[in-house]
């Protein structure tokens, strides 16, 4: 913090606070639904080029990448934020400003992370901070819901930078004290039950896919999920049937299973699969002789690994020290973020808040208050420079 270049860069975030917020508004006004991040990626790549990053590209998966090269390529740290939001295609992404707050879907998650990438690159460039290693800035796709971490998965397994990354830092949402070093594992399923279908009166007795799903949900809802390690399940979507007086020929649901511990996740997973089979068997057992059987299909649509970057690893210690230097008490935390993927590959990874405060995340009323954002950016800069040298 006492190095003149760095001290200047830290002041940069205070002096340019308004300009950073204006940039966040521009980024967040560009729609970015799951699998619809391209326009935002184009914008970000133009910004990367404008800031003098090299090797700027949008990769095969849709991630936007740009390298800020130090005197050597390694250590190479990926600094990322996710471009996608949870909101569907026809959402109004217009940003509304009321007093200190900005309102827009995705304004904080992860609009404040995306603008942090630009602010950090700009500060390092403007103050000409000499670095030993290099930073690969990355706007990722597919962090939320159905994305299944496809962006960061590509980056670390198939992309041209895979195998060259020494550490990973993602900015996701606001805040100052949180250091997410543990990856919260999850499994997501789509369950489909199909059958012959028929008339509600005339064919009564045929096995009913919606009834089978009801039995399945009832079984899952009775699962005694432990509080410690925290374990949760959710039937988030249910669909099926066509008419009130028709026995449906299909029913489907989407289920999210999570646990802080891999063992518990496996236990819940086994219970869930068994509950689905038993529920369909039960419905089939009630059918009339000779009626066709219901068919069950259980598809894994998302899987995020559990794991951690140890609290005594250099990256986590750096983040703890940087947080304390800014007068904030650090808090180690567990969540499901882009860091899950590098953690599962044994690459040191953490997720940090990008400063400021927010509320109503993942809802249309999502808001972000940029006051105090500079502290989040300062912390980020210290961690990055501490790692790349
Ligand atoms: Zn997020």
Short mmCIF file of C-alpha atoms and ligand atoms in Angstrom, two decimals:
data_model
loop_
_atom_site.label_atom_id
_atom_site.label_comp_id
_atom_site.label_asym_id
_atom_site.label_seq_id
_atom_site.Cartn_x
_atom_site.Cartn_y
_atom_site.Cartn_z
CA UNK A 1 0.00 0.00 0.00
CA UNK A 2 2.99 2.29 0.50
CA UNK A 3 4.43 1.67 -2.97
CA UNK A 4 3.81 4.97 -4.83
CA UNK A 5 2.32 3.30 -7.94
CA UNK A 6 -0.05 1.25 -5.84
CA UNK A 7 -1.03 4.14 -3.59
CA UNK A 8 -1.90 6.13 -6.73
CA UNK A 9 -3.96 3.25 -8.09
CA UNK A 10 -5.87 3.00 -4.81
CA UNK A 11 -6.72 6.71 -5.05
CA UNK A 12 -7.79 6.16 -8.66
CA UNK A 13 -10.87 4.27 -7.43
CA UNK A 14 -11.93 7.21 -5.23
CA UNK A 15 -11.34 9.89 -7.87
CA UNK A 16 -13.14 7.90 -10.58
CA UNK A 17 -16.05 6.62 -8.48
CA UNK A 18 -18.70 8.37 -10.60
CA UNK A 19 -17.18 7.29 -13.90
CA UNK A 20 -17.08 3.67 -12.67
CA UNK A 21 -20.78 3.85 -11.80
CA UNK A 22 -21.59 5.32 -15.24
CA UNK A 23 -19.75 2.41 -16.84
CA UNK A 24 -21.68 -0.09 -14.70
CA UNK A 25 -24.93 1.45 -15.95
CA UNK A 26 -23.78 1.06 -19.57
CA UNK A 27 -22.80 -2.59 -19.07
CA UNK A 28 -26.00 -3.52 -17.26
CA UNK A 29 -28.23 -1.88 -19.88
CA UNK A 30 -27.05 -4.53 -22.36
CA UNK A 31 -29.31 -7.59 -22.03
CA UNK A 32 -27.56 -10.79 -20.91
CA UNK A 33 -29.87 -13.75 -20.42
CA UNK A 34 -28.51 -17.27 -19.99
CA UNK A 35 -27.17 -18.32 -23.43
CA UNK A 36 -27.72 -14.72 -24.56
CA UNK A 37 -24.53 -13.00 -23.40
CA UNK A 38 -23.05 -12.22 -26.84
CA UNK A 39 -23.88 -8.50 -27.02
CA UNK A 40 -22.46 -7.86 -23.57
CA UNK A 41 -19.36 -9.88 -24.50
CA UNK A 42 -18.85 -7.72 -27.62
CA UNK A 43 -19.08 -4.57 -25.54
CA UNK A 44 -16.65 -5.89 -22.95
CA UNK A 45 -14.13 -6.98 -25.59
CA UNK A 46 -14.14 -3.46 -27.11
CA UNK A 47 -13.49 -2.08 -23.63
CA UNK A 48 -10.65 -4.57 -23.06
CA UNK A 49 -9.01 -3.52 -26.33
CA UNK A 50 -9.47 0.14 -25.48
CA UNK A 51 -7.67 -0.38 -22.17
CA UNK A 52 -4.67 -1.83 -23.97
CA UNK A 53 -5.19 -5.47 -23.00
CA UNK A 54 -3.70 -7.95 -25.48
CA UNK A 55 -4.89 -11.32 -26.83
CA UNK A 56 -8.44 -9.95 -26.59
CA UNK A 57 -10.95 -12.50 -27.84
CA UNK A 58 -14.36 -14.02 -27.37
CA UNK A 59 -13.64 -17.73 -27.06
CA UNK A 60 -15.61 -20.68 -28.53
CA UNK A 61 -17.89 -20.82 -25.49
CA UNK A 62 -18.58 -17.07 -25.46
CA UNK A 63 -16.26 -15.89 -22.67
CA UNK A 64 -14.65 -12.49 -23.20
CA UNK A 65 -10.91 -12.58 -22.46
CA UNK A 66 -8.09 -10.04 -22.36
CA UNK A 67 -4.52 -10.30 -21.07
CA UNK A 68 -2.70 -7.68 -19.03
CA UNK A 69 0.84 -8.84 -19.37
CA UNK A 70 3.55 -8.27 -16.78
CA UNK A 71 7.22 -8.97 -17.32
CA UNK A 72 6.48 -12.70 -17.45
CA UNK A 73 3.37 -14.71 -18.31
CA UNK A 74 3.46 -16.50 -14.98
CA UNK A 75 2.21 -16.49 -12.38
CA UNK A 76 -0.99 -16.11 -14.37
CA UNK A 77 -4.07 -15.09 -12.46
CA UNK A 78 -7.55 -15.16 -13.96
CA UNK A 79 -9.68 -12.29 -12.68
CA UNK A 80 -13.28 -12.84 -13.66
CA UNK A 81 -16.90 -11.79 -13.30
CA UNK A 82 -19.91 -13.40 -14.93
CA UNK A 83 -21.75 -11.74 -17.81
CA UNK A 84 -24.97 -13.74 -17.58
CA UNK A 85 -27.97 -13.01 -15.38
CA UNK A 86 -30.86 -15.22 -14.26
CA UNK A 87 -33.36 -13.20 -16.30
CA UNK A 88 -35.06 -14.49 -19.48
CA UNK A 89 -34.81 -12.94 -22.95
CA UNK A 90 -37.59 -10.35 -22.94
CA UNK A 91 -36.60 -8.81 -19.58
CA UNK A 92 -36.26 -5.02 -19.42
CA UNK A 93 -32.63 -4.41 -18.44
CA UNK A 94 -32.95 -0.61 -18.31
CA UNK A 95 -31.15 0.89 -15.31
CA UNK A 96 -33.16 3.29 -13.14
CA UNK A 97 -31.43 5.59 -10.69
CA UNK A 98 -33.20 6.70 -7.52
CA UNK A 99 -31.11 8.70 -5.05
CA UNK A 100 -28.10 6.55 -4.19
CA UNK A 101 -29.46 3.33 -5.62
CA UNK A 102 -29.33 1.84 -9.09
CA UNK A 103 -32.19 -0.50 -9.98
CA UNK A 104 -31.95 -3.13 -12.74
CA UNK A 105 -32.01 -6.91 -13.10
CA UNK A 106 -28.40 -8.04 -12.64
CA UNK A 107 -27.12 -4.59 -11.59
CA UNK A 108 -25.24 -6.14 -8.64
CA UNK A 109 -25.10 -9.79 -9.69
CA UNK A 110 -22.90 -9.43 -11.50
CA UNK A 111 -22.84 -5.88 -12.90
CA UNK A 112 -20.63 -4.65 -10.10
CA UNK A 113 -18.19 -7.52 -10.75
CA UNK A 114 -17.98 -6.75 -14.48
CA UNK A 115 -17.25 -3.07 -13.93
CA UNK A 116 -14.65 -4.07 -11.33
CA UNK A 117 -12.67 -5.84 -14.08
CA UNK A 118 -12.58 -2.66 -16.15
CA UNK A 119 -11.80 -0.40 -13.18
CA UNK A 120 -8.92 -2.64 -12.06
CA UNK A 121 -7.40 -2.92 -15.53
CA UNK A 122 -7.76 0.84 -15.98
CA UNK A 123 -6.11 1.65 -12.63
CA UNK A 124 -3.15 -0.68 -13.28
CA UNK A 125 -2.67 0.79 -16.76
CA UNK A 126 -3.15 4.41 -15.74
CA UNK A 127 -0.63 4.19 -12.91
CA UNK A 128 1.73 1.95 -14.92
CA UNK A 129 2.12 -0.54 -12.09
CA UNK A 130 5.00 -2.86 -12.99
CA UNK A 131 3.96 -6.50 -12.55
CA UNK A 132 5.97 -9.72 -12.51
CA UNK A 133 3.20 -12.07 -13.58
CA UNK A 134 0.13 -11.49 -15.75
CA UNK A 135 -3.61 -11.11 -15.36
CA UNK A 136 -6.14 -12.69 -17.67
CA UNK A 137 -9.37 -10.71 -17.33
CA UNK A 138 -12.44 -12.81 -18.09
CA UNK A 139 -16.12 -12.04 -18.48
CA UNK A 140 -17.62 -15.53 -18.23
CA UNK A 141 -20.84 -17.03 -19.58
CA UNK A 142 -23.11 -19.56 -17.92
CA UNK A 143 -22.49 -18.95 -14.22
CA UNK A 144 -26.15 -18.77 -13.25
CA UNK A 145 -28.85 -21.44 -13.20
CA UNK A 146 -28.88 -23.52 -16.31
CA UNK A 147 -25.44 -22.43 -17.41
CA UNK A 148 -23.76 -25.07 -15.24
CA UNK A 149 -20.52 -23.06 -15.18
CA UNK A 150 -20.06 -23.74 -18.89
CA UNK A 151 -17.93 -20.62 -19.38
CA UNK A 152 -15.38 -21.22 -16.68
CA UNK A 153 -15.48 -24.97 -17.43
CA UNK A 154 -14.41 -24.28 -20.98
CA UNK A 155 -11.74 -21.83 -19.85
CA UNK A 156 -10.13 -24.39 -17.55
CA UNK A 157 -10.56 -27.56 -19.58
CA UNK A 158 -10.59 -26.75 -23.33
CA UNK A 159 -9.61 -23.11 -23.81
CA UNK A 160 -6.14 -21.99 -24.89
CA UNK A 161 -5.33 -20.80 -21.34
CA UNK A 162 -6.27 -24.11 -19.68
CA UNK A 163 -3.24 -25.62 -17.91
CA UNK A 164 -1.54 -22.19 -17.68
CA UNK A 165 -3.59 -20.66 -14.87
CA UNK A 166 -2.00 -20.44 -11.41
CA UNK A 167 -4.83 -18.79 -9.48
CA UNK A 168 -8.39 -17.62 -9.95
CA UNK A 169 -10.30 -14.71 -8.48
CA UNK A 170 -13.89 -13.94 -9.31
CA UNK A 171 -15.86 -10.87 -8.31
CA UNK A 172 -19.46 -11.80 -7.74
CA UNK A 173 -21.89 -9.34 -6.19
CA UNK A 174 -21.14 -6.55 -3.70
CA UNK A 175 -19.58 -6.51 -0.24
CA UNK A 176 -16.25 -6.20 1.50
CA UNK A 177 -15.86 -8.82 4.19
CA UNK A 178 -16.76 -12.04 2.39
CA UNK A 179 -14.00 -14.34 1.10
CA UNK A 180 -15.61 -17.36 -0.53
CA UNK A 181 -12.97 -20.08 -0.39
CA UNK A 182 -15.30 -23.09 -0.15
CA UNK A 183 -17.35 -24.31 -3.07
CA UNK A 184 -20.94 -25.26 -2.37
CA UNK A 185 -21.76 -28.36 -4.37
CA UNK A 186 -25.06 -28.86 -6.12
CA UNK A 187 -26.82 -31.27 -8.43
CA UNK A 188 -29.73 -30.35 -10.63
CA UNK A 189 -32.13 -32.74 -12.24
CA UNK A 190 -34.95 -32.77 -14.71
CA UNK A 191 -37.44 -35.54 -13.96
CA UNK A 192 -39.87 -36.69 -16.64
CA UNK A 193 -42.71 -39.16 -16.22
CA UNK A 194 -44.62 -40.30 -19.31
CA UNK A 195 -47.63 -42.57 -19.76
CA UNK A 196 -50.50 -43.42 -22.10
CA UNK A 197 -52.84 -40.56 -21.12
CA UNK A 198 -56.60 -40.75 -21.54
CA UNK A 199 -60.04 -39.57 -20.46
CA UNK A 200 -60.38 -38.57 -16.82
CA UNK A 201 -63.66 -40.49 -16.42
CA UNK A 202 -63.58 -43.11 -19.13
CA UNK A 203 -59.98 -44.21 -18.56
CA UNK A 204 -59.85 -43.79 -14.82
CA UNK A 205 -57.32 -46.22 -13.40
CA UNK A 206 -54.63 -45.54 -16.00
CA UNK A 207 -51.38 -44.56 -14.27
CA UNK A 208 -51.14 -40.76 -14.07
CA UNK A 209 -47.75 -39.01 -14.53
CA UNK A 210 -48.83 -35.95 -12.51
CA UNK A 211 -49.99 -38.17 -9.65
CA UNK A 212 -46.65 -40.00 -9.79
CA UNK A 213 -44.83 -36.68 -9.63
CA UNK A 214 -47.00 -35.69 -6.65
CA UNK A 215 -45.98 -38.87 -4.87
CA UNK A 216 -42.35 -38.17 -5.73
CA UNK A 217 -42.48 -34.59 -4.43
CA UNK A 218 -44.15 -35.74 -1.25
CA UNK A 219 -41.34 -38.23 -0.62
CA UNK A 220 -38.61 -35.69 -1.32
CA UNK A 221 -40.29 -33.03 0.85
CA UNK A 222 -40.10 -35.46 3.80
CA UNK A 223 -36.31 -35.81 3.57
CA UNK A 224 -34.71 -35.03 6.94
CA UNK A 225 -32.07 -32.59 5.65
CA UNK A 226 -29.44 -31.86 8.30
CA UNK A 227 -28.85 -28.25 9.40
CA UNK A 228 -25.13 -29.00 9.77
CA UNK A 229 -23.61 -29.46 7.26
CA UNK A 230 -26.28 -27.31 5.65
CA UNK A 231 -28.17 -29.37 3.10
CA UNK A 232 -31.10 -28.17 1.00
CA UNK A 233 -33.45 -29.35 -1.76
CA UNK A 234 -35.93 -27.53 -3.95
CA UNK A 235 -38.51 -28.50 -6.55
CA UNK A 236 -38.26 -25.29 -8.53
CA UNK A 237 -40.44 -25.98 -11.57
CA UNK A 238 -43.29 -28.35 -12.29
CA UNK A 239 -45.14 -28.81 -15.56
CA UNK A 240 -47.41 -31.29 -17.26
CA UNK A 241 -50.89 -32.13 -18.44
CA UNK A 242 -53.16 -30.40 -20.95
CA UNK A 243 -56.68 -30.28 -19.61
CA UNK A 244 -58.60 -30.67 -16.37
CA UNK A 245 -60.53 -33.69 -17.72
CA UNK A 246 -57.64 -35.54 -19.36
CA UNK A 247 -55.24 -37.99 -17.73
CA UNK A 248 -51.92 -36.42 -18.70
CA UNK A 249 -49.43 -38.26 -20.85
CA UNK A 250 -46.48 -36.40 -19.36
CA UNK A 251 -45.28 -34.47 -16.33
CA UNK A 252 -41.88 -33.00 -15.53
CA UNK A 253 -40.08 -31.12 -12.81
CA UNK A 254 -36.71 -29.54 -12.07
CA UNK A 255 -35.00 -30.19 -8.79
CA UNK A 256 -32.00 -28.55 -7.10
CA UNK A 257 -30.04 -30.46 -4.43
CA UNK A 258 -27.25 -28.82 -2.42
CA UNK A 259 -25.00 -29.54 0.49
CA UNK A 260 -21.99 -27.98 2.15
CA UNK A 261 -20.49 -31.48 2.38
CA UNK A 262 -19.98 -33.91 -0.49
CA UNK A 263 -21.02 -36.91 1.67
CA UNK A 264 -24.36 -35.33 2.51
CA UNK A 265 -24.92 -34.35 -1.11
CA UNK A 266 -24.39 -37.97 -2.12
CA UNK A 267 -26.77 -39.17 0.59
CA UNK A 268 -29.46 -36.72 -0.53
CA UNK A 269 -28.83 -37.63 -4.16
CA UNK A 270 -29.30 -41.35 -3.45
CA UNK A 271 -32.49 -40.66 -1.50
CA UNK A 272 -33.84 -38.48 -4.32
CA UNK A 273 -33.21 -41.10 -7.03
CA UNK A 274 -34.77 -43.80 -4.92
CA UNK A 275 -37.79 -41.59 -4.11
CA UNK A 276 -38.40 -41.00 -7.83
CA UNK A 277 -38.30 -44.73 -8.63
CA UNK A 278 -40.48 -45.68 -5.65
CA UNK A 279 -43.07 -43.02 -6.48
CA UNK A 280 -43.44 -44.22 -10.06
CA UNK A 281 -43.53 -47.87 -8.93
CA UNK A 282 -46.29 -46.98 -6.46
CA UNK A 283 -48.37 -45.27 -9.15
CA UNK A 284 -47.78 -48.19 -11.53
CA UNK A 285 -48.78 -50.72 -8.88
CA UNK A 286 -52.24 -49.14 -8.73
CA UNK A 287 -52.94 -49.46 -12.45
CA UNK A 288 -55.51 -51.85 -13.88
CA UNK A 289 -54.30 -55.20 -15.19
CA UNK A 290 -52.98 -54.83 -18.73
CA UNK A 291 -52.56 -51.03 -18.61
CA UNK A 292 -49.21 -49.72 -19.84
CA UNK A 293 -46.56 -48.66 -17.33
CA UNK A 294 -45.42 -45.12 -16.65
CA UNK A 295 -41.85 -44.41 -17.73
CA UNK A 296 -39.41 -42.43 -15.60
CA UNK A 297 -36.49 -40.40 -16.93
CA UNK A 298 -34.10 -38.63 -14.55
CA UNK A 299 -31.54 -36.36 -16.26
CA UNK A 300 -28.68 -34.61 -14.52
CA UNK A 301 -28.83 -31.06 -15.98
CA UNK A 302 -26.27 -29.43 -13.71
CA UNK A 303 -23.47 -30.44 -11.42
CA UNK A 304 -21.19 -28.22 -9.39
CA UNK A 305 -18.43 -29.84 -7.41
CA UNK A 306 -17.86 -29.28 -3.69
CA UNK A 307 -14.36 -28.44 -2.43
CA UNK A 308 -12.22 -25.71 -0.93
CA UNK A 309 -9.14 -23.55 -1.24
CA UNK A 310 -7.64 -24.10 2.23
CA UNK A 311 -7.83 -21.17 4.65
CA UNK A 312 -4.03 -21.27 5.05
CA UNK A 313 -3.29 -21.19 1.31
CA UNK A 314 -1.38 -18.08 0.10
CA UNK A 315 -4.34 -16.79 -1.92
CA UNK A 316 -6.78 -16.92 1.01
CA UNK A 317 -4.19 -15.47 3.38
CA UNK A 318 -3.61 -12.60 0.95
CA UNK A 319 -7.33 -11.90 0.86
CA UNK A 320 -7.55 -12.01 4.66
CA UNK A 321 -4.63 -9.60 5.04
CA UNK A 322 -5.91 -7.22 2.35
CA UNK A 323 -9.33 -7.11 4.00
CA UNK A 324 -7.81 -6.35 7.41
CA UNK A 325 -5.55 -3.64 5.96
CA UNK A 326 -8.68 -1.82 4.83
CA UNK A 327 -10.07 -2.00 8.36
CA UNK A 328 -12.66 -4.68 7.65
CA UNK A 329 -13.03 -7.97 9.52
CA UNK A 330 -12.80 -10.77 6.92
CA UNK A 331 -15.30 -13.61 6.85
CA UNK A 332 -14.61 -16.96 5.15
CA UNK A 333 -17.67 -18.22 3.36
CA UNK A 334 -19.12 -21.00 1.23
CA UNK A 335 -21.12 -20.45 -1.94
CA UNK A 336 -21.74 -21.74 -5.43
CA UNK A 337 -19.77 -19.55 -7.87
CA UNK A 338 -17.42 -19.75 -10.84
CA UNK A 339 -14.68 -20.67 -8.31
CA UNK A 340 -16.24 -24.13 -7.86
CA UNK A 341 -14.70 -25.27 -11.11
CA UNK A 342 -11.03 -24.29 -10.58
CA UNK A 343 -11.30 -25.49 -6.96
CA UNK A 344 -12.39 -28.92 -8.24
CA UNK A 345 -9.23 -28.96 -10.42
CA UNK A 346 -6.97 -28.08 -7.50
CA UNK A 347 -6.32 -24.50 -8.69
CA UNK A 348 -6.38 -21.94 -5.84
CA UNK A 349 -9.57 -19.92 -6.29
CA UNK A 350 -11.66 -17.46 -4.31
CA UNK A 351 -14.68 -15.28 -4.92
CA UNK A 352 -14.83 -11.77 -3.49
CA UNK A 353 -17.46 -9.05 -3.32
CA UNK A 354 -16.71 -6.02 -5.48
CA UNK A 355 -17.67 -3.43 -2.83
CA UNK A 356 -20.88 -1.44 -2.33
CA UNK A 357 -24.16 -2.94 -1.14
CA UNK A 358 -27.16 -4.53 -2.83
CA UNK A 359 -30.51 -6.19 -2.26
CA UNK A 360 -33.28 -8.23 -3.92
CA UNK A 361 -30.73 -10.25 -5.88
CA UNK A 362 -32.20 -12.49 -8.64
CA UNK A 363 -35.43 -10.44 -8.61
CA UNK A 364 -36.66 -7.68 -10.93
CA UNK A 365 -36.26 -5.22 -8.02
CA UNK A 366 -32.53 -5.89 -7.70
CA UNK A 367 -30.61 -2.78 -6.59
CA UNK A 368 -27.03 -1.71 -6.04
CA UNK A 369 -25.65 1.16 -3.96
CA UNK A 370 -22.13 2.09 -5.11
CA UNK A 371 -21.13 3.97 -1.96
CA UNK A 372 -17.97 2.40 -0.54
CA UNK A 373 -17.26 0.53 -3.77
CA UNK A 374 -13.68 1.88 -3.78
CA UNK A 375 -12.85 -0.32 -0.77
CA UNK A 376 -13.88 -3.45 -2.65
CA UNK A 377 -11.75 -2.45 -5.63
CA UNK A 378 -8.79 -1.60 -3.38
CA UNK A 379 -9.03 -5.00 -1.73
CA UNK A 380 -9.20 -6.69 -5.13
CA UNK A 381 -6.16 -4.82 -6.40
CA UNK A 382 -4.10 -5.71 -3.34
CA UNK A 383 -4.95 -9.41 -3.66
CA UNK A 384 -4.15 -9.45 -7.38
CA UNK A 385 -0.85 -7.60 -7.04
CA UNK A 386 0.05 -9.72 -4.02
CA UNK A 387 -0.34 -12.80 -6.15
CA UNK A 388 1.13 -11.80 -9.50
CA UNK A 389 3.90 -9.74 -7.87
ZN1 LIG B 1 -23.48 -14.06 -9.43
#
